[in-house]
Structure formats: C-alpha cells, structure tokens
C-alpha cells in the first residue's frame, strides 16, 4: 500500500492503493517486492493519514470489486473505494440502455455507487467503471465537518467515453464489430495535440494486414469454452518455431485481451488483442514437468488467476476435472486426467520442446515449472527475440483470409 496526500481548494484528501494478492504470479515484480495483507496494510496507512489530520480517504484498488466488498466492512476511515481488476461496470442499466449502447446494460453488476459500511460504522462507497478507459468514473460526495459521508449525499454515474458496437455471434459469444465509437472531445486545443501525436501512430496502426474469415473469440471466452483466438495464436507460434524442433506451443489466456472481429484486420487490431511486448521463448521440459505446469494452470485459472488458463497448439489435447475432487487425476490432488501430444500420451521422463511467451517462461501465472526449466544448467531455453504480436501480424499478411478450426483442445469434464 502506498499513501499520498493531495490538496484541492484548501482541503486535503488521502489516497491509498492496493493490488491483488496474485500480483507476484500474474505480473513480473521481481524478487525484492513483498505483497502484504489487504486489510492490515490498508488500515495501517489509513491510520497514518488520520494521524496527519486527513479525514477524507480514497482507496484505489486493483483487487476485484468482489474482494473490495468483502474487505470494506473490516476497514475504518476509508470513504471511497475505486475498484479495478475485474473490469466491473457499476451503474443504472436503464440509463445505459437509453444511451443506445448495445449489450452494455447487461454488463452492470452493481449500482453506482455500491453503498457499504466500514468497521467504524461509517458509509463507504465503492465505484467501478468497466475497462480500457471506455467509461469515466464520476461522483460528487458531500462530507460532514468530521469528514464522514452524509447519508444519501452523493450523486454520480459513469460517463461513456469510447467503446465498441457489440453483438452476439452464432455461438452466443459477445464480439465487437467497431471500437471507434466515442464521445467528441470538447477541448479543441487538446484535440489538436492528440491529432498531432496520432499521425506517426496511425501510420503503423492503420496498416491493413489482411482479413479474418470468422469472428475470433478472445478475451470473453472462459474455461473450456472455445477460445478461437487462443487456438489460432498457438498454432501460429508452433508453425513459426519448427526450425527449432518445437513439439507444442503453449500460451496463457491472460495474454490475449480482446476479440478479433470478422473482416479487415489492421495492425491496431492485433495490438489490441496482444498488447504486451511478449517475445517467444523455446525451452525443454520433461513430461512430468509439463503435467505439473498444466495442472497448476487449469487449477489456478479456476480460482486465483483467470489468465493462467492454457491455450495450446492443435497437436495437444488436455482433459481435466472442473473441481479438486478428481478420482482419475494424473497427479496426486491434481485435476489433469490426460495430456496427449500428436495423439500420444506424454511420458514422464521424456523431454518435450515447447514454445511459449517470455512471461510464462519467467514463471508468470503460476507456470513456475517453466522458469525452473529455463534456469537448469543442462537445459535448453532460448528467447527468440521475436514479438508474439508481430508473429501474428505477419501471419495475417501472408495467410489471409485467416480461418480457424473449431476445436476444443483443453476440455473440462
């Protein structure tokens, strides 16, 4: 938790920040940063602010609004929590529907704000405004002389900034057609600055790479549900690493952040799907290590880390149990019941060469086994230096229109 004090119109406001407990596993903070308990850490900093005479405290949370709702009753002195991580949209569904935004109203999970009470019995408000700067949080609050929020004395709703036209495809999946929908910028000076900066960016972003023959589901495909963008990307990686004798490609769902709509595909579209500067790494693991990695991935994806779920190339099939009570798991207490590569069950002592991204090769999203394999003195671990994003862009340049096989490769039972 980090604290700061800002002063506006002679009034001091305290700001705190907190992040999810899975941050060490779903990002790359290094070995020297410690992550402490949510309640204990926030309360310590809130008390420090109170000791400095600050009685209006805002908490910026990247823990998930469900976690925030559970933690707020154990905190004292926190007035407003601005939620993040779960991309939750708070608001009035009827008001959002009236804006003419298809499939947005059904995203609303709570009123704006959600009203709770802290440990001290005072009102604490929780707000959240979806994702990617598409909505702007907006709320006006009246405090009493002691810095306590007056009952019912608030007014606000998220303000639409930019977003997509959504529809549901034949499978029922939500896909976006056009993400250029946005409000006009009233400040002409700011508009001029933006237009100036956009000139060199647009030269790259607007490059027409090719065409998608189908809607590729990406960010919104969950669990065993078909994730065609994950399938496609893993297949592209496998195809591009054959010179290094790669057996299979394995990527994580969290590295893909959007769907890809049927039709023309520009570089900006690929950048939206794959926004991280991940490079491709080729490494050797044993069958036993591969099983351990896949078991951790499907287990954590069902709990701590949504993004850990594996997306694999077409020549790999994984079956796993939805819950921990799995009678025929390959590992004691595990979930994976079978792994096949090219139709053959993996062998514990056999070595397999895999292609993945550098984030997983460094142990991200609970793929600790990959990191250990890369650190093995007698092992093979080669960072190709090729960006995954550019590899996919090049595929669209050379293979359009791009289609995909509707194939469930990682299946729960």
CSV table of C-alpha atoms in Angstrom, one decimal:
chain,number,residue,atom,x,y,z
A,1,UNK,CA,0.0,0.0,0.0
A,2,UNK,CA,1.3,3.5,-0.9
A,3,UNK,CA,-0.2,6.6,0.6
A,4,UNK,CA,-0.3,10.2,-0.7
A,5,UNK,CA,-2.0,13.5,0.1
A,6,UNK,CA,-3.4,15.8,-2.4
A,7,UNK,CA,-4.7,19.3,-1.7
A,8,UNK,CA,-7.7,20.8,-3.6
A,9,UNK,CA,-9.4,24.1,-2.7
A,10,UNK,CA,-7.7,24.1,0.7
A,11,UNK,CA,-8.9,20.5,1.5
A,12,UNK,CA,-6.6,17.6,1.9
A,13,UNK,CA,-7.5,14.2,0.6
A,14,UNK,CA,-5.7,10.9,1.3
A,15,UNK,CA,-5.0,8.4,-1.4
A,16,UNK,CA,-4.1,4.8,-0.9
A,17,UNK,CA,-3.5,2.0,-3.4
A,18,UNK,CA,-3.8,-1.8,-3.0
A,19,UNK,CA,-3.5,-4.6,-5.5
A,20,UNK,CA,-4.5,-8.3,-5.8
A,21,UNK,CA,-2.6,-10.9,-3.8
A,22,UNK,CA,-1.9,-12.8,-7.1
A,23,UNK,CA,0.2,-9.9,-8.4
A,24,UNK,CA,3.5,-11.7,-7.8
A,25,UNK,CA,2.2,-14.5,-10.1
A,26,UNK,CA,0.3,-12.6,-12.8
A,27,UNK,CA,3.0,-9.9,-13.3
A,28,UNK,CA,6.7,-9.5,-13.1
A,29,UNK,CA,7.5,-7.5,-9.9
A,30,UNK,CA,10.9,-9.1,-9.3
A,31,UNK,CA,12.2,-10.8,-6.2
A,32,UNK,CA,12.6,-7.8,-4.0
A,33,UNK,CA,9.0,-6.6,-3.6
A,34,UNK,CA,6.8,-8.1,-0.9
A,35,UNK,CA,3.0,-8.2,-1.0
A,36,UNK,CA,1.2,-7.9,2.3
A,37,UNK,CA,-2.3,-8.5,3.7
A,38,UNK,CA,-5.0,-6.2,2.2
A,39,UNK,CA,-6.8,-5.2,5.5
A,40,UNK,CA,-3.7,-4.9,7.7
A,41,UNK,CA,-1.8,-2.9,5.1
A,42,UNK,CA,-4.6,-0.5,4.1
A,43,UNK,CA,-5.6,0.1,7.8
A,44,UNK,CA,-2.0,0.9,8.8
A,45,UNK,CA,-1.8,3.6,6.1
A,46,UNK,CA,-5.3,4.9,6.7
A,47,UNK,CA,-4.4,5.3,10.4
A,48,UNK,CA,-1.2,7.1,9.4
A,49,UNK,CA,-3.2,9.5,7.3
A,50,UNK,CA,-5.7,10.1,10.1
A,51,UNK,CA,-2.8,10.9,12.4
A,52,UNK,CA,-1.8,13.6,10.0
A,53,UNK,CA,-5.3,15.1,10.2
A,54,UNK,CA,-6.6,13.7,6.9
A,55,UNK,CA,-10.2,12.6,7.3
A,56,UNK,CA,-11.3,12.0,3.6
A,57,UNK,CA,-9.6,8.9,2.3
A,58,UNK,CA,-9.9,7.3,-1.1
A,59,UNK,CA,-8.6,3.8,-1.8
A,60,UNK,CA,-7.6,2.8,-5.4
A,61,UNK,CA,-8.0,-0.9,-5.5
A,62,UNK,CA,-6.9,-3.4,-8.1
A,63,UNK,CA,-8.2,-6.4,-6.1
A,64,UNK,CA,-11.6,-7.0,-7.8
A,65,UNK,CA,-14.8,-5.4,-6.6
A,66,UNK,CA,-16.0,-8.7,-5.0
A,67,UNK,CA,-12.9,-8.6,-2.8
A,68,UNK,CA,-13.4,-5.0,-2.0
A,69,UNK,CA,-17.0,-5.6,-0.9
A,70,UNK,CA,-15.7,-8.3,1.4
A,71,UNK,CA,-12.9,-6.2,2.8
A,72,UNK,CA,-14.6,-2.8,3.3
A,73,UNK,CA,-16.5,-4.0,6.5
A,74,UNK,CA,-13.1,-4.7,8.1
A,75,UNK,CA,-11.7,-1.2,7.4
A,76,UNK,CA,-12.1,2.0,9.3
A,77,UNK,CA,-11.6,5.5,7.9
A,78,UNK,CA,-12.0,4.6,4.2
A,79,UNK,CA,-14.6,6.7,2.5
A,80,UNK,CA,-14.5,5.7,-1.2
A,81,UNK,CA,-13.0,2.7,-2.9
A,82,UNK,CA,-12.4,2.9,-6.6
A,83,UNK,CA,-12.4,-0.7,-7.8
A,84,UNK,CA,-10.5,-2.4,-10.6
A,85,UNK,CA,-9.1,-5.7,-11.8
A,86,UNK,CA,-12.4,-7.4,-12.5
A,87,UNK,CA,-13.5,-4.8,-15.1
A,88,UNK,CA,-16.8,-4.4,-13.4
A,89,UNK,CA,-19.3,-1.9,-14.7
A,90,UNK,CA,-21.4,-0.2,-12.0
A,91,UNK,CA,-24.3,2.0,-12.9
A,92,UNK,CA,-28.0,2.2,-13.9
A,93,UNK,CA,-28.8,-0.4,-16.6
A,94,UNK,CA,-31.8,1.6,-17.8
A,95,UNK,CA,-29.8,4.8,-18.2
A,96,UNK,CA,-27.0,2.9,-20.0
A,97,UNK,CA,-29.5,1.3,-22.3
A,98,UNK,CA,-31.0,4.7,-23.1
A,99,UNK,CA,-27.7,5.8,-24.4
A,100,UNK,CA,-28.1,3.3,-27.3
A,101,UNK,CA,-25.1,1.1,-26.3
A,102,UNK,CA,-25.8,-2.5,-27.4
A,103,UNK,CA,-25.2,-5.2,-24.8
A,104,UNK,CA,-23.7,-2.7,-22.3
A,105,UNK,CA,-26.6,-2.6,-19.8
A,106,UNK,CA,-26.4,-6.3,-19.1
A,107,UNK,CA,-22.8,-5.8,-18.0
A,108,UNK,CA,-23.9,-3.8,-15.0
A,109,UNK,CA,-23.2,-5.8,-11.8
A,110,UNK,CA,-24.0,-3.2,-9.1
A,111,UNK,CA,-25.4,0.3,-8.7
A,112,UNK,CA,-23.0,3.3,-8.9
A,113,UNK,CA,-22.0,3.7,-6.2
A,114,UNK,CA,-22.4,0.5,-4.1
A,115,UNK,CA,-23.1,1.6,-0.6
A,116,UNK,CA,-21.4,-0.3,2.3
A,117,UNK,CA,-20.3,0.4,5.8
A,118,UNK,CA,-16.9,0.2,7.3
A,119,UNK,CA,-15.8,-1.3,10.6
A,120,UNK,CA,-16.3,2.2,12.2
A,121,UNK,CA,-20.0,2.1,11.1
A,122,UNK,CA,-19.5,5.0,8.6
A,123,UNK,CA,-20.6,4.9,5.0
A,124,UNK,CA,-18.0,3.7,2.4
A,125,UNK,CA,-18.8,3.9,-1.3
A,126,UNK,CA,-17.5,1.5,-3.9
A,127,UNK,CA,-17.4,2.5,-7.6
A,128,UNK,CA,-16.1,0.8,-10.7
A,129,UNK,CA,-16.2,1.9,-14.4
A,130,UNK,CA,-15.5,-1.1,-16.6
A,131,UNK,CA,-12.2,-1.2,-18.6
A,132,UNK,CA,-9.7,0.3,-21.0
A,133,UNK,CA,-10.8,3.9,-20.4
A,134,UNK,CA,-14.2,3.3,-22.1
A,135,UNK,CA,-16.1,4.9,-19.2
A,136,UNK,CA,-15.1,7.7,-16.9
A,137,UNK,CA,-16.0,7.4,-13.2
A,138,UNK,CA,-17.9,10.4,-11.9
A,139,UNK,CA,-19.3,11.0,-8.4
A,140,UNK,CA,-20.0,14.0,-6.2
A,141,UNK,CA,-20.0,13.4,-2.5
A,142,UNK,CA,-20.9,15.6,0.5
A,143,UNK,CA,-18.9,15.1,3.7
A,144,UNK,CA,-19.8,16.5,7.1
A,145,UNK,CA,-17.4,18.5,9.2
A,146,UNK,CA,-15.7,15.4,10.5
A,147,UNK,CA,-15.0,14.0,7.0
A,148,UNK,CA,-17.8,11.5,7.2
A,149,UNK,CA,-20.1,10.9,4.2
A,150,UNK,CA,-23.6,12.2,4.8
A,151,UNK,CA,-26.3,9.6,4.2
A,152,UNK,CA,-27.6,9.7,0.7
A,153,UNK,CA,-25.5,12.8,-0.1
A,154,UNK,CA,-23.9,11.6,-3.3
A,155,UNK,CA,-24.7,11.9,-7.0
A,156,UNK,CA,-23.0,10.2,-9.9
A,157,UNK,CA,-22.8,7.7,-12.7
A,158,UNK,CA,-20.1,6.6,-15.1
A,159,UNK,CA,-19.7,8.7,-18.2
A,160,UNK,CA,-19.4,7.0,-21.5
A,161,UNK,CA,-16.1,7.9,-23.3
A,162,UNK,CA,-15.5,5.4,-26.0
A,163,UNK,CA,-16.3,1.8,-26.7
A,164,UNK,CA,-17.5,-0.8,-29.2
A,165,UNK,CA,-20.6,-1.9,-31.0
A,166,UNK,CA,-21.2,-5.4,-29.7
A,167,UNK,CA,-23.3,-8.2,-31.0
A,168,UNK,CA,-23.6,-11.9,-30.3
A,169,UNK,CA,-22.4,-14.4,-32.9
A,170,UNK,CA,-24.0,-17.8,-33.8
A,171,UNK,CA,-22.5,-19.4,-30.7
A,172,UNK,CA,-23.9,-16.7,-28.4
A,173,UNK,CA,-20.4,-15.2,-27.7
A,174,UNK,CA,-20.2,-11.5,-27.4
A,175,UNK,CA,-18.0,-10.0,-30.1
A,176,UNK,CA,-17.3,-6.4,-31.1
A,177,UNK,CA,-17.6,-5.0,-34.6
A,178,UNK,CA,-16.3,-1.5,-34.3
A,179,UNK,CA,-14.4,0.0,-31.4
A,180,UNK,CA,-14.2,3.5,-32.8
A,181,UNK,CA,-17.4,4.7,-31.1
A,182,UNK,CA,-16.5,7.7,-28.8
A,183,UNK,CA,-17.6,11.0,-27.5
A,184,UNK,CA,-16.4,14.2,-29.1
A,185,UNK,CA,-13.5,16.0,-27.4
A,186,UNK,CA,-14.8,19.4,-26.4
A,187,UNK,CA,-11.3,20.9,-25.8
A,188,UNK,CA,-10.1,22.0,-29.3
A,189,UNK,CA,-6.5,22.6,-28.1
A,190,UNK,CA,-6.4,19.1,-26.6
A,191,UNK,CA,-7.9,17.7,-29.9
A,192,UNK,CA,-5.1,19.3,-31.9
A,193,UNK,CA,-2.4,17.8,-29.6
A,194,UNK,CA,-4.0,14.4,-30.0
A,195,UNK,CA,-4.2,14.7,-33.7
A,196,UNK,CA,-0.5,15.7,-33.9
A,197,UNK,CA,0.6,12.7,-31.9
A,198,UNK,CA,-1.7,10.3,-33.9
A,199,UNK,CA,0.0,11.0,-37.2
A,200,UNK,CA,3.0,8.7,-36.7
A,201,UNK,CA,1.0,6.2,-34.7
A,202,UNK,CA,-1.7,5.9,-37.3
A,203,UNK,CA,0.8,5.2,-40.0
A,204,UNK,CA,1.5,1.9,-38.2
A,205,UNK,CA,-1.9,1.3,-36.6
A,206,UNK,CA,-3.9,1.6,-39.8
A,207,UNK,CA,-1.8,-0.8,-41.8
A,208,UNK,CA,-4.1,-3.3,-43.4
A,209,UNK,CA,-2.7,-6.7,-42.7
A,210,UNK,CA,-5.4,-8.9,-44.2
A,211,UNK,CA,-8.7,-10.4,-43.3
A,212,UNK,CA,-10.3,-12.6,-40.6
A,213,UNK,CA,-12.7,-15.0,-42.2
A,214,UNK,CA,-14.6,-15.5,-38.9
A,215,UNK,CA,-15.1,-13.9,-35.5
A,216,UNK,CA,-12.2,-14.9,-33.3
A,217,UNK,CA,-13.3,-15.1,-29.6
A,218,UNK,CA,-10.6,-13.9,-27.3
A,219,UNK,CA,-11.0,-12.1,-24.1
A,220,UNK,CA,-14.5,-13.2,-23.3
A,221,UNK,CA,-14.1,-17.0,-23.8
A,222,UNK,CA,-13.9,-18.6,-20.4
A,223,UNK,CA,-12.9,-22.0,-19.1
A,224,UNK,CA,-13.4,-24.9,-21.5
A,225,UNK,CA,-15.4,-22.6,-23.8
A,226,UNK,CA,-13.8,-22.4,-27.3
A,227,UNK,CA,-11.2,-19.7,-27.4
A,228,UNK,CA,-10.5,-19.5,-31.2
A,229,UNK,CA,-8.0,-16.6,-30.9
A,230,UNK,CA,-6.0,-18.7,-28.4
A,231,UNK,CA,-6.1,-21.7,-30.8
A,232,UNK,CA,-5.0,-19.6,-33.7
A,233,UNK,CA,-2.2,-17.8,-31.9
A,234,UNK,CA,-0.8,-21.1,-30.5
A,235,UNK,CA,-0.9,-22.6,-34.0
A,236,UNK,CA,0.9,-19.6,-35.4
A,237,UNK,CA,3.6,-20.0,-32.8
A,238,UNK,CA,4.0,-23.7,-33.5
A,239,UNK,CA,4.3,-23.1,-37.2
A,240,UNK,CA,6.9,-20.4,-36.8
A,241,UNK,CA,9.2,-22.4,-34.4
A,242,UNK,CA,9.5,-25.6,-36.4
A,243,UNK,CA,13.1,-24.7,-37.3
A,244,UNK,CA,13.8,-25.2,-33.6
A,245,UNK,CA,12.1,-28.6,-33.5
A,246,UNK,CA,9.3,-27.4,-31.2
A,247,UNK,CA,6.8,-30.1,-30.2
A,248,UNK,CA,3.9,-27.9,-29.0
A,249,UNK,CA,3.1,-24.3,-28.3
A,250,UNK,CA,1.5,-23.2,-25.0
A,251,UNK,CA,0.2,-19.7,-24.3
A,252,UNK,CA,-1.9,-18.2,-21.5
A,253,UNK,CA,-5.4,-16.7,-21.8
A,254,UNK,CA,-4.4,-13.6,-19.9
A,255,UNK,CA,-2.0,-12.5,-22.7
A,256,UNK,CA,-4.9,-12.0,-25.0
A,257,UNK,CA,-7.1,-9.0,-24.2
A,258,UNK,CA,-9.8,-8.8,-26.8
A,259,UNK,CA,-11.8,-10.5,-29.6
A,260,UNK,CA,-10.9,-10.1,-33.2
A,261,UNK,CA,-13.9,-9.4,-35.4
A,262,UNK,CA,-14.6,-10.9,-38.8
A,263,UNK,CA,-13.4,-8.6,-41.7
A,264,UNK,CA,-10.4,-6.4,-42.4
A,265,UNK,CA,-7.6,-6.7,-39.9
A,266,UNK,CA,-5.2,-3.9,-39.2
A,267,UNK,CA,-2.1,-3.8,-37.0
A,268,UNK,CA,-4.1,-1.8,-34.4
A,269,UNK,CA,-6.5,-4.8,-34.1
A,270,UNK,CA,-3.6,-7.2,-33.4
A,271,UNK,CA,-2.1,-4.8,-30.9
A,272,UNK,CA,-5.5,-4.6,-29.1
A,273,UNK,CA,-5.6,-8.4,-28.9
A,274,UNK,CA,-2.0,-8.8,-27.9
A,275,UNK,CA,-1.0,-5.5,-26.2
A,276,UNK,CA,2.0,-6.9,-24.3
A,277,UNK,CA,5.6,-6.9,-25.6
A,278,UNK,CA,5.9,-10.7,-25.2
A,279,UNK,CA,8.6,-12.5,-27.1
A,280,UNK,CA,8.6,-16.2,-28.0
A,281,UNK,CA,10.8,-18.5,-25.9
A,282,UNK,CA,11.6,-22.1,-26.7
A,283,UNK,CA,12.5,-24.4,-23.9
A,284,UNK,CA,12.8,-28.1,-22.9
A,285,UNK,CA,10.7,-29.7,-20.2
A,286,UNK,CA,10.1,-33.3,-19.1
A,287,UNK,CA,6.7,-34.9,-19.4
A,288,UNK,CA,6.4,-34.7,-15.6
A,289,UNK,CA,7.2,-31.0,-15.6
A,290,UNK,CA,4.7,-30.4,-18.4
A,291,UNK,CA,2.0,-32.2,-16.5
A,292,UNK,CA,2.8,-30.1,-13.4
A,293,UNK,CA,2.6,-26.9,-15.3
A,294,UNK,CA,-0.7,-27.7,-17.0
A,295,UNK,CA,-2.2,-28.9,-13.7
A,296,UNK,CA,-1.2,-25.7,-12.0
A,297,UNK,CA,-2.6,-23.7,-14.9
A,298,UNK,CA,-6.1,-25.2,-15.0
A,299,UNK,CA,-6.3,-25.2,-11.2
A,300,UNK,CA,-5.3,-21.6,-10.7
A,301,UNK,CA,-7.5,-20.5,-13.7
A,302,UNK,CA,-10.5,-21.7,-11.7
A,303,UNK,CA,-9.5,-19.7,-8.7
A,304,UNK,CA,-6.7,-17.3,-8.3
A,305,UNK,CA,-5.7,-16.4,-11.8
A,306,UNK,CA,-8.2,-16.3,-14.6
A,307,UNK,CA,-5.4,-15.6,-17.1
A,308,UNK,CA,-3.5,-18.8,-16.3
A,309,UNK,CA,-5.7,-21.0,-18.5
A,310,UNK,CA,-3.6,-22.6,-21.2
A,311,UNK,CA,-4.1,-22.3,-24.9
A,312,UNK,CA,-2.3,-24.9,-26.8
A,313,UNK,CA,-1.5,-25.8,-30.4
A,314,UNK,CA,-3.7,-28.2,-32.4
A,315,UNK,CA,-1.5,-31.2,-31.8
A,316,UNK,CA,-2.0,-31.1,-28.0
A,317,UNK,CA,-5.1,-32.2,-26.1
A,318,UNK,CA,-5.7,-31.8,-22.3
A,319,UNK,CA,-8.5,-33.2,-20.3
A,320,UNK,CA,-9.1,-32.1,-16.7
A,321,UNK,CA,-11.6,-32.1,-13.9
A,322,UNK,CA,-13.6,-29.0,-13.1
A,323,UNK,CA,-13.2,-29.5,-9.3
A,324,UNK,CA,-10.5,-30.7,-7.0
A,325,UNK,CA,-12.2,-33.9,-6.1
A,326,UNK,CA,-10.8,-35.7,-9.2
A,327,UNK,CA,-10.6,-39.5,-8.9
A,328,UNK,CA,-8.5,-40.2,-12.1
A,329,UNK,CA,-6.1,-37.2,-12.0
A,330,UNK,CA,-2.5,-38.0,-13.2
A,331,UNK,CA,-1.1,-36.1,-10.2
A,332,UNK,CA,-2.0,-36.7,-6.5
A,333,UNK,CA,-4.5,-34.0,-5.7
A,334,UNK,CA,-4.4,-32.7,-9.2
A,335,UNK,CA,-7.0,-32.0,-11.9
A,336,UNK,CA,-5.5,-33.1,-15.2
A,337,UNK,CA,-6.6,-36.5,-16.3
A,338,UNK,CA,-4.8,-36.8,-19.7
A,339,UNK,CA,-2.3,-35.0,-21.9
A,340,UNK,CA,-1.6,-36.0,-25.4
A,341,UNK,CA,0.8,-34.7,-28.0
A,342,UNK,CA,0.3,-35.8,-31.6
A,343,UNK,CA,-2.2,-38.4,-30.3
A,344,UNK,CA,0.3,-39.9,-27.8
A,345,UNK,CA,0.1,-39.7,-24.1
A,346,UNK,CA,3.0,-37.8,-22.6
A,347,UNK,CA,5.8,-39.8,-20.8
A,348,UNK,CA,7.1,-38.5,-17.6
A,349,UNK,CA,10.8,-39.0,-18.3
A,350,UNK,CA,10.7,-37.9,-22.0
A,351,UNK,CA,11.8,-34.4,-23.0
A,352,UNK,CA,9.5,-32.1,-24.9
A,353,UNK,CA,10.4,-28.9,-26.6
A,354,UNK,CA,7.8,-26.2,-26.1
A,355,UNK,CA,7.3,-22.7,-27.4
A,356,UNK,CA,5.7,-20.1,-25.1
A,357,UNK,CA,5.9,-16.4,-24.3
A,358,UNK,CA,8.6,-14.9,-22.1
A,359,UNK,CA,6.1,-14.1,-19.4
A,360,UNK,CA,5.3,-17.8,-18.8
A,361,UNK,CA,9.0,-18.8,-19.3
A,362,UNK,CA,9.7,-16.5,-16.3
A,363,UNK,CA,7.1,-18.2,-14.2
A,364,UNK,CA,4.2,-15.9,-14.6
A,365,UNK,CA,0.6,-17.0,-14.0
A,366,UNK,CA,1.9,-19.9,-11.8
A,367,UNK,CA,3.9,-21.5,-14.6
A,368,UNK,CA,6.8,-21.9,-12.1
A,369,UNK,CA,8.0,-25.1,-13.7
A,370,UNK,CA,8.9,-23.3,-16.9
A,371,UNK,CA,11.1,-20.8,-15.0
A,372,UNK,CA,12.9,-23.7,-13.2
A,373,UNK,CA,13.4,-25.5,-16.5
A,374,UNK,CA,14.9,-22.3,-18.0
A,375,UNK,CA,17.3,-22.0,-15.0
A,376,UNK,CA,18.5,-25.6,-15.3
A,377,UNK,CA,22.2,-25.5,-16.3
A,378,UNK,CA,21.8,-28.6,-18.6
A,379,UNK,CA,18.5,-27.4,-20.1
A,380,UNK,CA,17.6,-25.6,-23.2
A,381,UNK,CA,16.0,-22.1,-23.0
A,382,UNK,CA,16.2,-19.7,-25.9
A,383,UNK,CA,14.4,-16.4,-26.1
A,384,UNK,CA,14.0,-15.9,-29.9
A,385,UNK,CA,13.5,-12.1,-29.5
A,386,UNK,CA,10.5,-12.3,-31.8
A,387,UNK,CA,7.5,-10.5,-30.6
A,388,UNK,CA,4.3,-12.6,-30.5
A,389,UNK,CA,2.3,-9.7,-31.7
A,390,UNK,CA,4.5,-9.3,-34.8
A,391,UNK,CA,4.4,-13.0,-35.5
A,392,UNK,CA,0.6,-12.9,-35.6
A,393,UNK,CA,0.6,-9.8,-37.7
A,394,UNK,CA,2.9,-11.4,-40.2
A,395,UNK,CA,0.6,-14.4,-40.4
A,396,UNK,CA,-2.3,-12.2,-41.4
A,397,UNK,CA,-0.1,-10.6,-44.1
A,398,UNK,CA,0.7,-13.9,-45.6
A,399,UNK,CA,-2.3,-16.2,-45.0
A,400,UNK,CA,-5.4,-14.1,-45.3
A,401,UNK,CA,-8.3,-14.7,-45.2
A,402,UNK,CA,-7.5,-16.4,-41.9
A,403,UNK,CA,-9.8,-19.1,-40.6
A,404,UNK,CA,-9.6,-21.4,-37.6
A,405,UNK,CA,-10.6,-24.9,-36.7
A,406,UNK,CA,-13.4,-25.0,-34.1
A,407,UNK,CA,-11.5,-27.4,-31.8
A,408,UNK,CA,-11.7,-27.8,-28.1
A,409,UNK,CA,-8.2,-28.6,-27.0
A,410,UNK,CA,-8.4,-28.1,-23.3
A,411,UNK,CA,-11.6,-29.8,-22.1
A,412,UNK,CA,-13.2,-30.0,-18.6
A,413,UNK,CA,-15.3,-33.0,-17.5
